[in-house]
Amino acid sequence: QVQLVESGGGLVQPGGSLRLSCAVSGSIFSINAMGWYRQAPGKQRELVAHITSGDNTNYADSVKGRFTISRDNAKNTVYLQMNSLKPEDTAVYYCNADLLIRRNSYYRAYWGQGTQVTVSS
């Protein structure tokens, strides 16, 4: 019932920009931290950006200064603004969120289905 729906991926030229969105759908009690990960062919999944419930952020060194993570708590949505894209950014991007489904339970990690980002001429 609860799912993370991603959008915004696609093909872009080097130096271009994309904005990824990930909305939590379904009935949930609370959202804690949210983040974006990516996995390129032949590589392990890696953290791209992370944002806490208090809007504290951290980024992978490879994207720092180019990517910005943000969240809209009223819409249960996390965003990733990607600028100055490089071919090395090509990967499947996954969002995640720590969700509390029931108030007497505990936070658990949920994942989106992934969206392809391709940076190429």
mmCIF file of N, CA, C and O in Angstrom, residues 4-7 19-24 31-36 49-52 68-73 75-81 94-97:
data_model
loop_
_atom_site.group_PDB
_atom_site.id
_atom_site.type_symbol
_atom_site.label_atom_id
_atom_site.label_comp_id
_atom_site.label_asym_id
_atom_site.label_seq_id
_atom_site.Cartn_x
_atom_site.Cartn_y
_atom_site.Cartn_z
ATOM 1 N N LEU A 4 6.936 4.524 -2.784
ATOM 2 C CA LEU A 4 7.654 5.725 -3.164
ATOM 3 C C LEU A 4 7.659 5.798 -4.685
ATOM 4 O O LEU A 4 8.192 4.902 -5.352
ATOM 5 N N VAL A 5 7.082 6.854 -5.232
ATOM 6 C CA VAL A 5 6.929 7.010 -6.668
ATOM 7 C C VAL A 5 7.907 8.060 -7.175
ATOM 8 O O VAL A 5 7.806 9.231 -6.810
ATOM 9 N N GLU A 6 8.839 7.641 -8.033
ATOM 10 C CA GLU A 6 9.863 8.518 -8.559
ATOM 11 C C GLU A 6 9.490 9.035 -9.943
ATOM 12 O O GLU A 6 8.801 8.352 -10.709
ATOM 13 N N SER A 7 9.994 10.224 -10.267
ATOM 14 C CA SER A 7 9.805 10.795 -11.587
ATOM 15 C C SER A 7 10.930 11.783 -11.878
ATOM 16 O O SER A 7 11.630 12.217 -10.969
ATOM 17 N N ARG A 19 15.682 17.445 -12.597
ATOM 18 C CA ARG A 19 15.120 17.503 -11.257
ATOM 19 C C ARG A 19 14.321 16.231 -11.003
ATOM 20 O O ARG A 19 13.327 15.966 -11.677
ATOM 21 N N LEU A 20 14.771 15.445 -10.039
ATOM 22 C CA LEU A 20 14.093 14.214 -9.666
ATOM 23 C C LEU A 20 13.139 14.472 -8.508
ATOM 24 O O LEU A 20 13.438 15.267 -7.615
ATOM 25 N N SER A 21 12.009 13.787 -8.534
ATOM 26 C CA SER A 21 11.030 13.876 -7.461
ATOM 27 C C SER A 21 10.700 12.478 -6.962
ATOM 28 O O SER A 21 10.720 11.518 -7.729
ATOM 29 N N CYS A 22 10.380 12.381 -5.695
ATOM 30 C CA CYS A 22 9.973 11.116 -5.099
ATOM 31 C C CYS A 22 8.906 11.401 -4.060
ATOM 32 O O CYS A 22 9.184 12.050 -3.045
ATOM 33 N N ALA A 23 7.703 10.925 -4.313
ATOM 34 C CA ALA A 23 6.571 11.169 -3.431
ATOM 35 C C ALA A 23 6.171 9.890 -2.711
ATOM 36 O O ALA A 23 6.044 8.829 -3.327
ATOM 37 N N VAL A 24 5.969 10.001 -1.417
ATOM 38 C CA VAL A 24 5.491 8.889 -0.616
ATOM 39 C C VAL A 24 3.977 8.854 -0.695
ATOM 40 O O VAL A 24 3.310 9.826 -0.350
ATOM 41 N N ILE A 31 7.438 10.600 8.573
ATOM 42 C CA ILE A 31 8.619 10.395 7.755
ATOM 43 C C ILE A 31 9.817 10.993 8.476
ATOM 44 O O ILE A 31 9.780 12.149 8.902
ATOM 45 N N ASN A 32 10.872 10.213 8.599
ATOM 46 C CA ASN A 32 12.093 10.719 9.210
ATOM 47 C C ASN A 32 13.055 11.179 8.102
ATOM 48 O O ASN A 32 12.740 12.109 7.360
ATOM 49 N N ALA A 33 14.191 10.540 7.974
ATOM 50 C CA ALA A 33 15.164 10.941 6.960
ATOM 51 C C ALA A 33 14.746 10.456 5.573
ATOM 52 O O ALA A 33 14.027 9.463 5.433
ATOM 53 N N MET A 34 15.221 11.151 4.542
ATOM 54 C CA MET A 34 15.003 10.768 3.162
ATOM 55 C C MET A 34 16.320 10.928 2.414
ATOM 56 O O MET A 34 17.194 11.693 2.835
ATOM 57 N N GLY A 35 16.458 10.211 1.310
ATOM 58 C CA GLY A 35 17.708 10.303 0.582
ATOM 59 C C GLY A 35 17.613 9.795 -0.841
ATOM 60 O O GLY A 35 16.586 9.260 -1.276
ATOM 61 N N TRP A 36 18.704 9.995 -1.560
ATOM 62 C CA TRP A 36 18.859 9.520 -2.926
ATOM 63 C C TRP A 36 20.128 8.692 -3.033
ATOM 64 O O TRP A 36 21.180 9.081 -2.512
ATOM 65 N N ALA A 49 22.807 11.784 -1.800
ATOM 66 C CA ALA A 49 22.439 12.878 -0.912
ATOM 67 C C ALA A 49 21.462 12.380 0.132
ATOM 68 O O ALA A 49 20.719 11.426 -0.104
ATOM 69 N N HIS A 50 21.452 13.056 1.263
ATOM 70 C CA HIS A 50 20.645 12.649 2.399
ATOM 71 C C HIS A 50 20.125 13.892 3.097
ATOM 72 O O HIS A 50 20.839 14.895 3.207
ATOM 73 N N ILE A 51 18.886 13.829 3.574
ATOM 74 C CA ILE A 51 18.301 14.962 4.279
ATOM 75 C C ILE A 51 17.503 14.457 5.470
ATOM 76 O O ILE A 51 16.720 13.514 5.361
ATOM 77 N N THR A 52 17.716 15.071 6.619
ATOM 78 C CA THR A 52 17.020 14.673 7.833
ATOM 79 C C THR A 52 15.680 15.386 7.938
ATOM 80 O O THR A 52 15.352 16.269 7.144
ATOM 81 N N THR A 68 21.463 19.387 -5.281
ATOM 82 C CA THR A 68 20.805 19.907 -4.090
ATOM 83 C C THR A 68 19.610 19.031 -3.743
ATOM 84 O O THR A 68 18.742 18.806 -4.582
ATOM 85 N N ILE A 69 19.580 18.541 -2.511
ATOM 86 C CA ILE A 69 18.446 17.765 -2.039
ATOM 87 C C ILE A 69 17.548 18.667 -1.193
ATOM 88 O O ILE A 69 18.029 19.518 -0.449
ATOM 89 N N SER A 70 16.250 18.485 -1.329
ATOM 90 C CA SER A 70 15.289 19.249 -0.550
ATOM 91 C C SER A 70 14.045 18.398 -0.327
ATOM 92 O O SER A 70 13.879 17.349 -0.954
ATOM 93 N N ARG A 71 13.178 18.860 0.560
ATOM 94 C CA ARG A 71 11.956 18.117 0.831
ATOM 95 C C ARG A 71 10.803 19.067 1.080
ATOM 96 O O ARG A 71 10.987 20.191 1.554
ATOM 97 N N ASP A 72 9.608 18.606 0.753
ATOM 98 C CA ASP A 72 8.372 19.317 1.018
ATOM 99 C C ASP A 72 7.542 18.399 1.902
ATOM 100 O O ASP A 72 6.920 17.455 1.419
ATOM 101 N N ASN A 73 7.539 18.673 3.185
ATOM 102 C CA ASN A 73 6.871 17.783 4.130
ATOM 103 C C ASN A 73 5.351 17.760 3.940
ATOM 104 O O ASN A 73 4.706 16.745 4.205
ATOM 105 N N LYS A 75 3.851 17.744 1.174
ATOM 106 C CA LYS A 75 3.573 16.881 0.032
ATOM 107 C C LYS A 75 4.214 15.505 0.160
ATOM 108 O O LYS A 75 4.096 14.690 -0.758
ATOM 109 N N ASN A 76 4.894 15.255 1.269
ATOM 110 C CA ASN A 76 5.598 13.982 1.479
ATOM 111 C C ASN A 76 6.522 13.653 0.308
ATOM 112 O O ASN A 76 6.561 12.520 -0.180
ATOM 113 N N THR A 77 7.277 14.646 -0.121
ATOM 114 C CA THR A 77 8.083 14.527 -1.324
ATOM 115 C C THR A 77 9.513 14.997 -1.079
ATOM 116 O O THR A 77 9.735 16.000 -0.388
ATOM 117 N N VAL A 78 10.468 14.276 -1.652
ATOM 118 C CA VAL A 78 11.866 14.670 -1.643
ATOM 119 C C VAL A 78 12.305 14.917 -3.081
ATOM 120 O O VAL A 78 11.863 14.229 -4.011
ATOM 121 N N TYR A 79 13.164 15.915 -3.266
ATOM 122 C CA TYR A 79 13.634 16.307 -4.590
ATOM 123 C C TYR A 79 15.153 16.214 -4.666
ATOM 124 O O TYR A 79 15.853 16.328 -3.665
ATOM 125 N N LEU A 80 15.649 16.036 -5.876
ATOM 126 C CA LEU A 80 17.071 16.127 -6.139
ATOM 127 C C LEU A 80 17.277 16.974 -7.389
ATOM 128 O O LEU A 80 16.974 16.531 -8.495
ATOM 129 N N GLN A 81 17.751 18.200 -7.193
ATOM 130 C CA GLN A 81 18.088 19.079 -8.300
ATOM 131 C C GLN A 81 19.518 18.786 -8.723
ATOM 132 O O GLN A 81 20.442 18.929 -7.920
ATOM 133 N N TYR A 94 17.737 5.940 -7.069
ATOM 134 C CA TYR A 94 16.721 5.411 -6.174
ATOM 135 C C TYR A 94 16.511 6.366 -5.003
ATOM 136 O O TYR A 94 17.478 6.826 -4.403
ATOM 137 N N CYS A 95 15.270 6.639 -4.674
ATOM 138 C CA CYS A 95 14.998 7.391 -3.461
ATOM 139 C C CYS A 95 14.680 6.429 -2.327
ATOM 140 O O CYS A 95 14.257 5.295 -2.550
ATOM 141 N N ASN A 96 14.912 6.889 -1.124
ATOM 142 C CA ASN A 96 14.529 6.105 0.038
ATOM 143 C C ASN A 96 13.987 7.022 1.124
ATOM 144 O O ASN A 96 14.251 8.222 1.138
ATOM 145 N N ALA A 97 13.213 6.439 2.019
ATOM 146 C CA ALA A 97 12.647 7.187 3.128
ATOM 147 C C ALA A 97 12.458 6.262 4.313
ATOM 148 O O ALA A 97 12.054 5.107 4.141
#
